[in-house]
Coordinates of C-alpha atoms and ligand atoms in Angstrom, one line a residue:
Chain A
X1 CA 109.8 136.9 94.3
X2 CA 106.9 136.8 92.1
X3 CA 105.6 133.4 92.4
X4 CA 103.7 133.4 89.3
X5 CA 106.0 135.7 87.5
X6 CA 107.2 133.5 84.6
X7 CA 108.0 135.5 81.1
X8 CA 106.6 134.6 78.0
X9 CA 110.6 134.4 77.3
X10 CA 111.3 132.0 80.1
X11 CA 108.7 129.8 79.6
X12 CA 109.8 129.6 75.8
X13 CA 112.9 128.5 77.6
X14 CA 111.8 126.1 79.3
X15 CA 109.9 124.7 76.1
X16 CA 113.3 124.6 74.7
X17 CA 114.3 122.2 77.3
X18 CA 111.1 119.7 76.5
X19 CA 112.3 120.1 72.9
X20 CA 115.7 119.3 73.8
X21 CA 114.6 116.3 76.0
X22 CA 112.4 115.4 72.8
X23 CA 114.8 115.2 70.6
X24 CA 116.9 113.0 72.4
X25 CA 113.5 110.9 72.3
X26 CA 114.9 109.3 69.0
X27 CA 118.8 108.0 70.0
X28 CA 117.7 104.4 69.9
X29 CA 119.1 102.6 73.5
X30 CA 120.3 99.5 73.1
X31 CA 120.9 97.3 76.5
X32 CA 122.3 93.9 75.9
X33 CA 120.8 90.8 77.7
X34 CA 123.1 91.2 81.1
X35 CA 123.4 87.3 81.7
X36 CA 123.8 85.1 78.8
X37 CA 122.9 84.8 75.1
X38 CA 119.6 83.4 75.2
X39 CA 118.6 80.2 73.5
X40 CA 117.3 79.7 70.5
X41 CA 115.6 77.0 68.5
X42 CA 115.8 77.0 64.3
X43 CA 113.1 74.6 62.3
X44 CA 115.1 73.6 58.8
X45 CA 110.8 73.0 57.2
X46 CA 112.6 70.9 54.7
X47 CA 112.4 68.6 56.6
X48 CA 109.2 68.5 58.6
X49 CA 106.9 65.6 57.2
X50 CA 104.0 66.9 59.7
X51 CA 103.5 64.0 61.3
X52 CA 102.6 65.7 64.8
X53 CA 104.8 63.7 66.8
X54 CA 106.1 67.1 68.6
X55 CA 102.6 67.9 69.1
X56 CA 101.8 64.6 71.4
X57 CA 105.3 65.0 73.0
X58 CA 104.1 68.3 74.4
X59 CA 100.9 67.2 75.3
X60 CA 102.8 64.8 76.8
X61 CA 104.9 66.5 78.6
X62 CA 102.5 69.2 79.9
X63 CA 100.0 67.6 81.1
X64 CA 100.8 68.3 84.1
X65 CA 100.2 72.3 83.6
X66 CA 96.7 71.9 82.1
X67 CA 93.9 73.3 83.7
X68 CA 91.7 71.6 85.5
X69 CA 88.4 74.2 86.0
X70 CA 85.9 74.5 88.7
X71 CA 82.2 74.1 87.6
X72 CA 80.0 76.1 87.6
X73 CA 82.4 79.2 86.3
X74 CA 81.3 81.6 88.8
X75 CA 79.3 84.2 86.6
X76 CA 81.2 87.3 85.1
X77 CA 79.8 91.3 84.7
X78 CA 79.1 92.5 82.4
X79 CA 77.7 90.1 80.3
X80 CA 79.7 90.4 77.2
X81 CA 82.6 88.6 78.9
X82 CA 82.5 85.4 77.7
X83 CA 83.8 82.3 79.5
X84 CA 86.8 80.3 77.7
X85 CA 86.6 76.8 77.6
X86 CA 88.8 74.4 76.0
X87 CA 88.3 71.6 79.3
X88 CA 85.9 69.7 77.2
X89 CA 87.5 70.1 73.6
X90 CA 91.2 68.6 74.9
X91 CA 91.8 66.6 71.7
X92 CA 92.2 69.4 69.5
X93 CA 95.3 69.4 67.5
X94 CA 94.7 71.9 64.8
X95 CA 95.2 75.1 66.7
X96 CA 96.9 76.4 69.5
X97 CA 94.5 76.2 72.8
X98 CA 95.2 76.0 76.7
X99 CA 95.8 71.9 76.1
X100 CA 97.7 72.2 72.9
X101 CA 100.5 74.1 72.7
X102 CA 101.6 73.2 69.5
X103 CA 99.8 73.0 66.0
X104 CA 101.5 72.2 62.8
X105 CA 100.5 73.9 59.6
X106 CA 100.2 73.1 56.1
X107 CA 101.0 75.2 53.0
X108 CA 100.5 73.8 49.2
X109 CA 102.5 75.9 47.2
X110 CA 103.6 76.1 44.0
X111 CA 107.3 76.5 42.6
X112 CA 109.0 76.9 39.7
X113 CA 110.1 73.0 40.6
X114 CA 106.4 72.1 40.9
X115 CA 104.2 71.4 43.9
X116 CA 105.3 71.9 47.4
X117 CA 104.0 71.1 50.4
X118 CA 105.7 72.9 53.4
X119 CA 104.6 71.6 57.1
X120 CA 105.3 74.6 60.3
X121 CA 105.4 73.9 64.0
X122 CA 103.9 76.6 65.2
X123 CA 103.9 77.7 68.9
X124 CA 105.2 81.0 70.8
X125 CA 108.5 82.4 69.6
X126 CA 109.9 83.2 72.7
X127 CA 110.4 86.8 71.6
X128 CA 113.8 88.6 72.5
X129 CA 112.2 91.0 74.2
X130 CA 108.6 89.8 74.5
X131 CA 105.4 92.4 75.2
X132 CA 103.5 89.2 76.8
X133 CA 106.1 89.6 79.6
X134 CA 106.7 93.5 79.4
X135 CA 103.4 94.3 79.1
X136 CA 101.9 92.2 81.3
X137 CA 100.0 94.7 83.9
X138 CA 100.6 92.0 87.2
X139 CA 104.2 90.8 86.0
X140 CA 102.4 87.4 85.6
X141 CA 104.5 86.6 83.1
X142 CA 108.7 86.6 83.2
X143 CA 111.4 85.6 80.9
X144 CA 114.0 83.1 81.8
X145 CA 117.8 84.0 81.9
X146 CA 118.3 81.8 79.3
X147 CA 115.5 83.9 77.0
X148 CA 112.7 81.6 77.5
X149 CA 109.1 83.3 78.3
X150 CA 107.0 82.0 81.1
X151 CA 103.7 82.6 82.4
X152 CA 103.2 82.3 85.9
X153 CA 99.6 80.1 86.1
X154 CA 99.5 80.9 89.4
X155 CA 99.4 84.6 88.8
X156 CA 98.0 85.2 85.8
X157 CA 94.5 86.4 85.9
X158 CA 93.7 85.9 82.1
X159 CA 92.6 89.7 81.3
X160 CA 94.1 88.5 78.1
X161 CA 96.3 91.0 77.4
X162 CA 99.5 89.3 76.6
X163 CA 97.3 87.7 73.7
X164 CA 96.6 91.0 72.3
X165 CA 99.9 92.4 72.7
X166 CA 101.4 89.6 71.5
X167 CA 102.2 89.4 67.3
X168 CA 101.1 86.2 66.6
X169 CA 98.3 86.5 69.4
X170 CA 100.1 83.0 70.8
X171 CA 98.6 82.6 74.2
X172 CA 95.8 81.5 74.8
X173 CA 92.7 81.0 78.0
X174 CA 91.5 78.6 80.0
X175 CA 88.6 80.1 82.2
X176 CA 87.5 78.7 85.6
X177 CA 91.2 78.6 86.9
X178 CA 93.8 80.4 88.6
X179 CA 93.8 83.1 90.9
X180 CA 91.2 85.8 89.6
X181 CA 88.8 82.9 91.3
X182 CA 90.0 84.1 94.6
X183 CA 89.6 88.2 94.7
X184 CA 86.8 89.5 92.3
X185 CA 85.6 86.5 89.6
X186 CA 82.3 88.5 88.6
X187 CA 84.2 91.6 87.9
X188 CA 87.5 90.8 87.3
X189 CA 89.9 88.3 85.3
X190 CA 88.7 85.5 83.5
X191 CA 91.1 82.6 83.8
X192 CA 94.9 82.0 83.1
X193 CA 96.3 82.2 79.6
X194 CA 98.6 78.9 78.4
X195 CA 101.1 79.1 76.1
X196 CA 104.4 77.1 75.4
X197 CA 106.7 77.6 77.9
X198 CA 109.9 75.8 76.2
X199 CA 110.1 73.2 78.4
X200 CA 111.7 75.6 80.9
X201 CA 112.7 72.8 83.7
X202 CA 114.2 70.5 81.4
X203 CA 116.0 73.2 79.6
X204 CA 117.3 74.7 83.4
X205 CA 118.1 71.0 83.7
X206 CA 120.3 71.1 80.8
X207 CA 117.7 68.5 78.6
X208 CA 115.9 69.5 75.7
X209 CA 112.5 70.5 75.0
X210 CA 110.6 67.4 74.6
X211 CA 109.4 68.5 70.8
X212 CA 112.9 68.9 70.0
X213 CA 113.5 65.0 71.2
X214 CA 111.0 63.3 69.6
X215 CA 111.3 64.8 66.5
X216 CA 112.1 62.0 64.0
X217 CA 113.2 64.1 61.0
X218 CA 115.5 65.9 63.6
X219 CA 114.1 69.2 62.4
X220 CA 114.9 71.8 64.9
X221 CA 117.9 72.3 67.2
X222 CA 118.6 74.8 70.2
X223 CA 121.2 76.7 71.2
X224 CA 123.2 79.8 71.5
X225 CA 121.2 82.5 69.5
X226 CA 124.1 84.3 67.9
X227 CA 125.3 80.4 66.7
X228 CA 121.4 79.5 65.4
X229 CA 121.0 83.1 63.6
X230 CA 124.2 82.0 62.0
X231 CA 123.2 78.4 60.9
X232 CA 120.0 79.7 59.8
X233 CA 121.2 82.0 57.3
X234 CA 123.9 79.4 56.1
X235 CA 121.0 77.3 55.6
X236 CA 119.3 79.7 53.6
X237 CA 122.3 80.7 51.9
X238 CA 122.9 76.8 50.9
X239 CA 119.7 76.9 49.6
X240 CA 118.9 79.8 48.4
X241 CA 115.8 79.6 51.1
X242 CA 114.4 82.5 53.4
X243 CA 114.4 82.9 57.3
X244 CA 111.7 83.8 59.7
X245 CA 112.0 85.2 63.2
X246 CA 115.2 87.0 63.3
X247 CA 114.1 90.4 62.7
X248 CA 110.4 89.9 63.2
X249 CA 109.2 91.7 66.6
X250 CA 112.8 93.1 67.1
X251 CA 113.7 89.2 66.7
X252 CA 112.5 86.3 68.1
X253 CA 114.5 82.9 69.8
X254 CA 112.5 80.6 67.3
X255 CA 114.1 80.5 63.5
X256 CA 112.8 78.9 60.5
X257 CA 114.5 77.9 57.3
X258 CA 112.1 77.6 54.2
X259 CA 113.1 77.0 50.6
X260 CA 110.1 79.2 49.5
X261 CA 109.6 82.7 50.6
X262 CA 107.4 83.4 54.1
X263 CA 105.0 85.4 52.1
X264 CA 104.1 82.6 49.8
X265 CA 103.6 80.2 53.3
X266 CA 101.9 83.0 54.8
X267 CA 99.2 83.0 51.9
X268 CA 98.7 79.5 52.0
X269 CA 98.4 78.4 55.6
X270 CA 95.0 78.6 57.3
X271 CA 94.9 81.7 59.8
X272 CA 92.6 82.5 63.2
X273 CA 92.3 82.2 66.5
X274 CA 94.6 79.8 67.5
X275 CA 96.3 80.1 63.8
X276 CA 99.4 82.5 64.1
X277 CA 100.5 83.7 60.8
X278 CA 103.8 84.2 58.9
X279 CA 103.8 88.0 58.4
X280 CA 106.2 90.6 59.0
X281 CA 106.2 91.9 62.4
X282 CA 107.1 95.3 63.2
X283 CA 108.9 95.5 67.3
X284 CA 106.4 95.6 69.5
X285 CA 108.5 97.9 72.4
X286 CA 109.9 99.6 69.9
X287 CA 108.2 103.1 70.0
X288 CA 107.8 103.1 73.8
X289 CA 111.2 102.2 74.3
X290 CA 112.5 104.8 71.8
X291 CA 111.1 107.4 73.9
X292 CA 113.1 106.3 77.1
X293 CA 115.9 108.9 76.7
X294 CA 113.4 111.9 76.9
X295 CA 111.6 110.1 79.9
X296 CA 114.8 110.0 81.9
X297 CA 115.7 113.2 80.5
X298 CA 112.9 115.2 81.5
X299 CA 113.4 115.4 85.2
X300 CA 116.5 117.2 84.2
X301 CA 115.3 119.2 81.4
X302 CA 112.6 120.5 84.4
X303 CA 115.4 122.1 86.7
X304 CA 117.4 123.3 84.1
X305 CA 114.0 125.2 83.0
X306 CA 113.1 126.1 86.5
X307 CA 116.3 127.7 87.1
X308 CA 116.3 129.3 83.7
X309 CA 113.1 131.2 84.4
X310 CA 114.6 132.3 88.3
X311 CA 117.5 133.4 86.9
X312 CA 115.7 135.4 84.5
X313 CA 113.3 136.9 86.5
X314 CA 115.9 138.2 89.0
X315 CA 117.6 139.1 86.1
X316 CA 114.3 141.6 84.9
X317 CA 114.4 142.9 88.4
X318 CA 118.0 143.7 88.1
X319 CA 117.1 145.4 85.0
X320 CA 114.3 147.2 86.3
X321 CA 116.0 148.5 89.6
X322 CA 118.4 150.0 86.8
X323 CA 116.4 151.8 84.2
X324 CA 114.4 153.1 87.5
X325 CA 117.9 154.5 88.5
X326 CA 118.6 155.8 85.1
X327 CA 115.3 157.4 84.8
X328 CA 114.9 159.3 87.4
X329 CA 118.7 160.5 89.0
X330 CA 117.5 163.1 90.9
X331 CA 115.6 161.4 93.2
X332 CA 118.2 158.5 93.4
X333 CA 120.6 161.1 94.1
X334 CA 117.9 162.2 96.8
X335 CA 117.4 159.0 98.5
X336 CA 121.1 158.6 99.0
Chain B
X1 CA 101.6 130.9 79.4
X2 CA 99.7 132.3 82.4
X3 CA 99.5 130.7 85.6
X4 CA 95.8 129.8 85.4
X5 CA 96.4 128.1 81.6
X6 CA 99.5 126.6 83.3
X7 CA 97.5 124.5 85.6
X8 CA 94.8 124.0 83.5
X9 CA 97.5 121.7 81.3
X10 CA 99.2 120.0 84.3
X11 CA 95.6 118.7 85.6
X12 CA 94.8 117.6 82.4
X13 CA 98.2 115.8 81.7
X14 CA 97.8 114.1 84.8
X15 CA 94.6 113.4 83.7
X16 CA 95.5 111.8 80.9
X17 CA 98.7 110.0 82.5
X18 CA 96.3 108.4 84.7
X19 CA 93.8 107.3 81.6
X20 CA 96.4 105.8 79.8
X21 CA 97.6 104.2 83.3
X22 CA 94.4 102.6 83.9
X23 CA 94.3 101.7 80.0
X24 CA 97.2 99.4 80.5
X25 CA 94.7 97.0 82.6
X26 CA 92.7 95.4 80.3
X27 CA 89.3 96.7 81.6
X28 CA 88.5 99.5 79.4
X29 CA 86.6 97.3 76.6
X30 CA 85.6 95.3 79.0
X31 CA 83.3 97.9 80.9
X32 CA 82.3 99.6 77.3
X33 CA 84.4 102.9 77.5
X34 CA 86.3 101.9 74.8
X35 CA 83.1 101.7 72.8
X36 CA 81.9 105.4 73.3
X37 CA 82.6 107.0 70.1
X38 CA 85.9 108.6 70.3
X39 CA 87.5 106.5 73.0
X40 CA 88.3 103.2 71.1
X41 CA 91.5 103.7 71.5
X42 CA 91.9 103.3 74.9
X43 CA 91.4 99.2 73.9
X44 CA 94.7 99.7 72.0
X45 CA 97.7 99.2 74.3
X46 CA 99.9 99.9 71.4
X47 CA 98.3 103.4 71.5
X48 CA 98.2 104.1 75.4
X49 CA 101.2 102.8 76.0
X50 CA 103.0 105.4 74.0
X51 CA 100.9 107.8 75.3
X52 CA 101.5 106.9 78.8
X53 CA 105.3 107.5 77.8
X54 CA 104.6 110.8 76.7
X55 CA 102.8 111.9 79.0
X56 CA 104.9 110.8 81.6
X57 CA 107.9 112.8 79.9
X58 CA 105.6 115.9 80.2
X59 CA 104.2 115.4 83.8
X60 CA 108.1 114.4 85.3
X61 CA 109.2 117.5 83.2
X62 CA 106.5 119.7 85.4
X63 CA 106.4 118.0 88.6
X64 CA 111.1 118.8 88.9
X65 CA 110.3 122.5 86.9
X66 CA 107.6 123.5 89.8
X67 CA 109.5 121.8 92.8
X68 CA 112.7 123.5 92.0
X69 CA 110.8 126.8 91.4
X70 CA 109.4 126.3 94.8
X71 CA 112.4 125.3 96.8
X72 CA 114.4 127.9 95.8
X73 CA 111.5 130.4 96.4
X74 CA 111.1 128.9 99.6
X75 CA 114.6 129.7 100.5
X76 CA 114.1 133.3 99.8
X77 CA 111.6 133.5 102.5
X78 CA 108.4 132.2 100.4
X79 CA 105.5 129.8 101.9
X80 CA 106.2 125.8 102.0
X81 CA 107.7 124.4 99.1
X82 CA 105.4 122.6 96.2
X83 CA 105.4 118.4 97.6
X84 CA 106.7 120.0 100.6
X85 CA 104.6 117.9 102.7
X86 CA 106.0 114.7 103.4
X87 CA 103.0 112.5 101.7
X88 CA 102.4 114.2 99.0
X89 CA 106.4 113.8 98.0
X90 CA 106.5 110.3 99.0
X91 CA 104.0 109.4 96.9
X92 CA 104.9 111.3 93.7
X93 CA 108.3 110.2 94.3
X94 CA 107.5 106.8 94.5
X95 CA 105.1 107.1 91.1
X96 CA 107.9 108.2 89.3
X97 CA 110.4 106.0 91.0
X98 CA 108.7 102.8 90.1
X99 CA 107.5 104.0 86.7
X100 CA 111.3 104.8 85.9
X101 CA 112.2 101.3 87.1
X102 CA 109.0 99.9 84.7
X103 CA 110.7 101.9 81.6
X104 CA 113.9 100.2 82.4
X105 CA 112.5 96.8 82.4
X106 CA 110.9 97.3 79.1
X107 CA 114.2 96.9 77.3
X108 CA 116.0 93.8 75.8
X109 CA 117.6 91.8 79.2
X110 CA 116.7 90.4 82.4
X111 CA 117.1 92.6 84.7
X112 CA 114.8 92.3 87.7
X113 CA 113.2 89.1 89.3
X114 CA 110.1 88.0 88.4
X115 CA 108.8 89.0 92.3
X116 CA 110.5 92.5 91.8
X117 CA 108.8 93.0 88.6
X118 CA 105.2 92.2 90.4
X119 CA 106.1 94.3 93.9
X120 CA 106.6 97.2 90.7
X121 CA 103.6 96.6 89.2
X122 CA 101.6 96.5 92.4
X123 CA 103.4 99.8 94.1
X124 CA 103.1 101.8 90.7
X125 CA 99.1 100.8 90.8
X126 CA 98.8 100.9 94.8
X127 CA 100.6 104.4 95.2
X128 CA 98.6 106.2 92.1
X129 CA 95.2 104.4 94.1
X130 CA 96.8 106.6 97.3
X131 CA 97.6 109.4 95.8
X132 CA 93.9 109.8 94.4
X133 CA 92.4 109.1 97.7
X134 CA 94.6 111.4 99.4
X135 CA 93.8 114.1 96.8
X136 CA 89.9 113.5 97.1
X137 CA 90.4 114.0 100.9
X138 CA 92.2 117.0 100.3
X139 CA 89.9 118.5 97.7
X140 CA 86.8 117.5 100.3
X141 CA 88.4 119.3 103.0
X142 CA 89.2 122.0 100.9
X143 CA 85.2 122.4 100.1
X144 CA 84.1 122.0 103.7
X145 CA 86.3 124.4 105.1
X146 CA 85.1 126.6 102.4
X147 CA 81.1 125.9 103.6
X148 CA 81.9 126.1 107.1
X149 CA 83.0 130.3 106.1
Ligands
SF4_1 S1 108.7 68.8 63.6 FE1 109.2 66.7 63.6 S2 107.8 65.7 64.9 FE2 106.9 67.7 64.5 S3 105.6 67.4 62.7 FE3 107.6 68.0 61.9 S4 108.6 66.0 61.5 FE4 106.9 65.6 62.9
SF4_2 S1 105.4 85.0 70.6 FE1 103.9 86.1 71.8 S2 103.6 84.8 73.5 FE2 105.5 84.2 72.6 S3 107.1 85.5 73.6 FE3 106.5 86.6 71.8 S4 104.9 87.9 72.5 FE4 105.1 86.4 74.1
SF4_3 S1 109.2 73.5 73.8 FE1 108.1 72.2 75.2 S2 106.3 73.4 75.6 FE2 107.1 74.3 73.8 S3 106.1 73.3 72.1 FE3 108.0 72.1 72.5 S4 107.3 70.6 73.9 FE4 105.7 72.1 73.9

C-alpha cells in the first residue's frame, strides 16, 4: 500500500470528520457537582451599617495563615519582577491584601427616595466553578466538597495567575514565603497568593465563618445554594431589589441583595487593586469547556478518517485493477 | 494535501500546542516574550487557553488518524507502525491521557483530590519535558549518523 497515497477525496473526508468533531464543539456539557450542593452565603446590603466588625473577625481568625516573610527577599530575574509586600502595611483595612481578607465598600447613591448609602463586604466569591482553582498551573489551589475554594500556602508559588484569571482579581501576594523559596527564588515564583478561604475548618466542623458570627446586623447567612439562590430572589422580589453573583462567572456561592441596581453600586464604589468591582462577569471556563465534546471526540473522528482514506484507497486499486482489465482484454485473456 | 504539507502542519500544531502549553505557566510576561510585538497574547490565559483546546482537538485528531493508518499498514506487511516504539507511545499516550483527565476537571464538580489534581499537573508538564528531550536526542542522532556518511 501506498503509504503516502492519500486522495485529495479522502483527505476531504477526513476534514469532514474534524468538522463533524467541530460541530459537536458547541452542545454545551453540563456535569453536576457529584457530592453535595455546595454552600452558599447571601449579604441582604440593607442591612450592612459598615461598621467592619466582619473585617476584624477575620483578621481574627486568620491570623494564624498570615505570612510571616524571610528578610532579605532573596533577589528575583529579571528585574521587572517586583517583590510584594504587605508584612509591614498589616493594618490596612480598605482593600483586600494578604493580611486582610475582607474590605467593605461604600457607595452614595441617589434614588428616587433620596440619598442612599449602600455598604458591600467584599472578599472572594467562591466561584461555582472557580478558574483560580482550574486554572491554577501546580493545582495549588482546590475546591472544597462543600464548594468552598482554597489555596494551598504550602504549594502555591505566587506566579499570580489565579489573580489574573480570576473576575474580580480577588487574591492577592505576599512575597518572601512559601515554597518557590526552596527550588528556583531568582527565577521562579514570587510568593504565595492569600485570599479568603471561607473559614473552611470551621465550616468542615459544622460552625460558621467567623464574619458571618459576628455580624451584628445579622446580614448574611449560609447554606444550601439552591435554598440561598431562592431566598435571594424572594428578597429582591419583596423589594423590588437586584441580585449579584448568581449568574456572574457561570455563578458564584456568595449572593447579594441590594435595593438599587448593581450598576448604580458598581459606579459609585472605589475600584483597584485590592478593589473588586460590581460588573457583569461573563464564565470564565466557559469557552474552553464548550469545546470539550470535540476534544474527546477527535480521537474518534481520527480513526474513522484513517480508515476512510484505507478504504478508499484499496477501493481506487480495485478500481484500477478493473478499468486495466476492461481496457486491454486481450492481454487479460493472454495472461490467463 | 500532500505528504510534505501534511507534516509541515502537524510540526507546527504541535508547535503551537506546546506554546500555548508553556503559556499556561505564568512566565511568558515575565521573561518579555509577551512584549515582542505580535506575541502579547501569549500573557492572556483567556486566549491560550482556548487555543490549547483547539489545538489539542487537532493534534489528538492526527496523532489516532496516522496511528491507525500505520497499524493497519503494518499488518499488510509495511515497516513498524507510527508510535510503534514503546517510548514514544508511552509518552504521547500519557500527554493525552492526563490532558483528557485536565479537560475533565475543568467542569463544574469535584471530581479528583486535590493531590490527584497536582500528580496531573506535574505528569502533563514532566512527560511533554520527556518527550522534548527524547525528540532532541533523536533528531541529534539523526544528524550524526548523517555526518558520520
Ligand atoms: S457585614 Fe455586618 S459586621 Fe460587616 S460591616 Fe456589615 S454590618 Fe458590620
Ligand atoms: S472569586 Fe476569584 S478567587 Fe474567588 S473563587 Fe472565584 S475566581 Fe477564585
Ligand atoms: S469567610 Fe472567613 S475567611 Fe472569608 S471573609 Fe469571612 S471570616 Fe474571612
Amino acid at each position: 500500500m501506498n503509504k503516502n497515497g492519500i486522495s485529495r477525496r479522502a483527505f476531504l473526508k477526513g476534514g469532514a470528520a474534524v468538522a463533524c468533531a467541530a460541530a459537536t464543539a458547541t452542545i454545551p456539557l453540563t456535569v453536576k457537582a457529584l457530592d453535595q450542593e455546595p454552600l452558599a452565603t447571601l449579604h441582604d446590603l440593607r442591612k450592612c451599617v459598615g461598621c467592619g466588625e466582619c473585617v476584624t473577625a477575620c483578621r481574627d481568625m486568620n491570623q494564624r495563615f498570615f505570612p510571616e516573610p524571610v528578610r532579605p527577599f532573596p533577589k528575583m530575574y529579571p528585574k521587572r519582577v517586583k517583590a510584594e509586600d504587605w508584612s509591614e502595611k498589616r493594618d490596612v483595612t480598605d482593600r483586600l491584601t494578604p493580611y486582610n481578607w475582607l474590605t467593605i465598600q461604600q457607595a452614595d447613591v441617589k434614588t428616587a427616595e433620596g440619598d442612599l448609602t449602600v455598604y458591600i463586604p467584599r472578599r472572594c466569591m467562591h466561584c461555582v466553578n472557580p478558574p483560580c482553582v482550574k486554572l491554577c498551573p501546580w493545582g495549588a489551589a482546590h475546591q472544597e466538597k462543600n464548594g468552598i475554594s482554597v489555596i494551598n500556602p504550602d504549594l502555591c508559588l505566587g506566579g499570580a495567575k489565579c489573580q489574573a484569571v480570576c473576575p474580580w482579581d480577588i487574591p492577592q501576594r505576599q512575597t518572601g514565603v512559601g515554597l518557590y523559596l526552596d527550588i528556583l527564588p531568582a527565577f521562579a515564583g514570587n510568593g504565595v497568593m492569600y485570599k479568603c478561604n471561607r473559614c473552611y475548618e470551621n465550616v468542615a466542623k459544622g460552625e460558621n465563618p467567623a464574619c458571618i458570627d459576628m455580624c451584628p446586623e445579622n446580614v448574611q447567612s449560609i447554606g444550601p445554594r439552591k435554598e440561598m439562590v431562592a431566598r435571594a430572589y424572594e428578597i429582591a422580589k419583596e423589594i423590588g431589589g437586584y441580585v449579584y453573583g448568581d449568574k456572574e462567572n457561570g455563578g458564584t456561592n456568595t449572593l447579594y441583595v441590594s435595593p438599587v441596581p448593581f450598576e448604580m453600586l458598581n459606579d459609585a464604589i472605589r475600584k483597584g487593586k485590592g478593589l473588586p468591582d460590581l460588573a457583569a462577569k461573563k464564565d470564565v471556563m466557559a469557552d474552553g469547556n464548550a469545546m470539550t465534546a470535540a476534544l474527546f471526540l477527535a480521537p474518534v473522528a481520527g480513526v474513522v478518517s484513517a480508515l476512510s482514506k484505507i478504504a478508499l484507497t484499496a477501493r481506487r486499486a480495485g478500481l484500477g485493477k478493473e478499468e486495466k482489465k476492461t481496457a486491454n482484454p486481450g492481454e487479460v485473456n493472454h495472461e490467463s | 494535501m500532500n505528504p510534505k504539507t501534511q507534516t509541515m502542519v502537524q510540526r507546527t500544531v504541535f508547535f503551537m500546542l506546546l506554546l500555548s502549553g508553556f503559556a499556561q505557566m505564568p512566565i511568558f510576561k515575565r521573561y518579555y516574550i509577551a512584549d515582542i510585538p505580535g506575541f502579547g497574547w501569549l500573557a492572556d490565559f483567556a486566549v491560550t487557553h482556548v487555543m490549547h483546546y483547539g489545538f489539542a482537538i487537532v493534534f489528538s485528531f492526527s496523532v489516532f488518524d496516522r496511528l491507525t493508518r500505520s497499524v493497519l499498514e503494518q499488518r499488510q506487511g509495511g515497516e513498524k507502525p507510527w508510535l510503534g516504539d514503546g517510548a514514544y507511545a508511552v509518552l504521547v499516550g500519557g500527554i493525552l491521557v492526563s490532558g483528557v483527565l485536565l479537560v475533565a476537571r475543568n467542569f463544574i464538580g469535584y471530581r479528583f483530590s486535590p493531590g490527584f489534581i497536582t500528580l496531573l499537573d506535574i505528569v502533563h508538564l514532566g512527560l511533554v519535558m520527556v518527550f522534548l528531550v527524547f525528540l532532541s536526542g533523536r533528531v541529534i542522532a539523526r544528524r550524526i549518523r548523517s555526518w558520520k556518511r
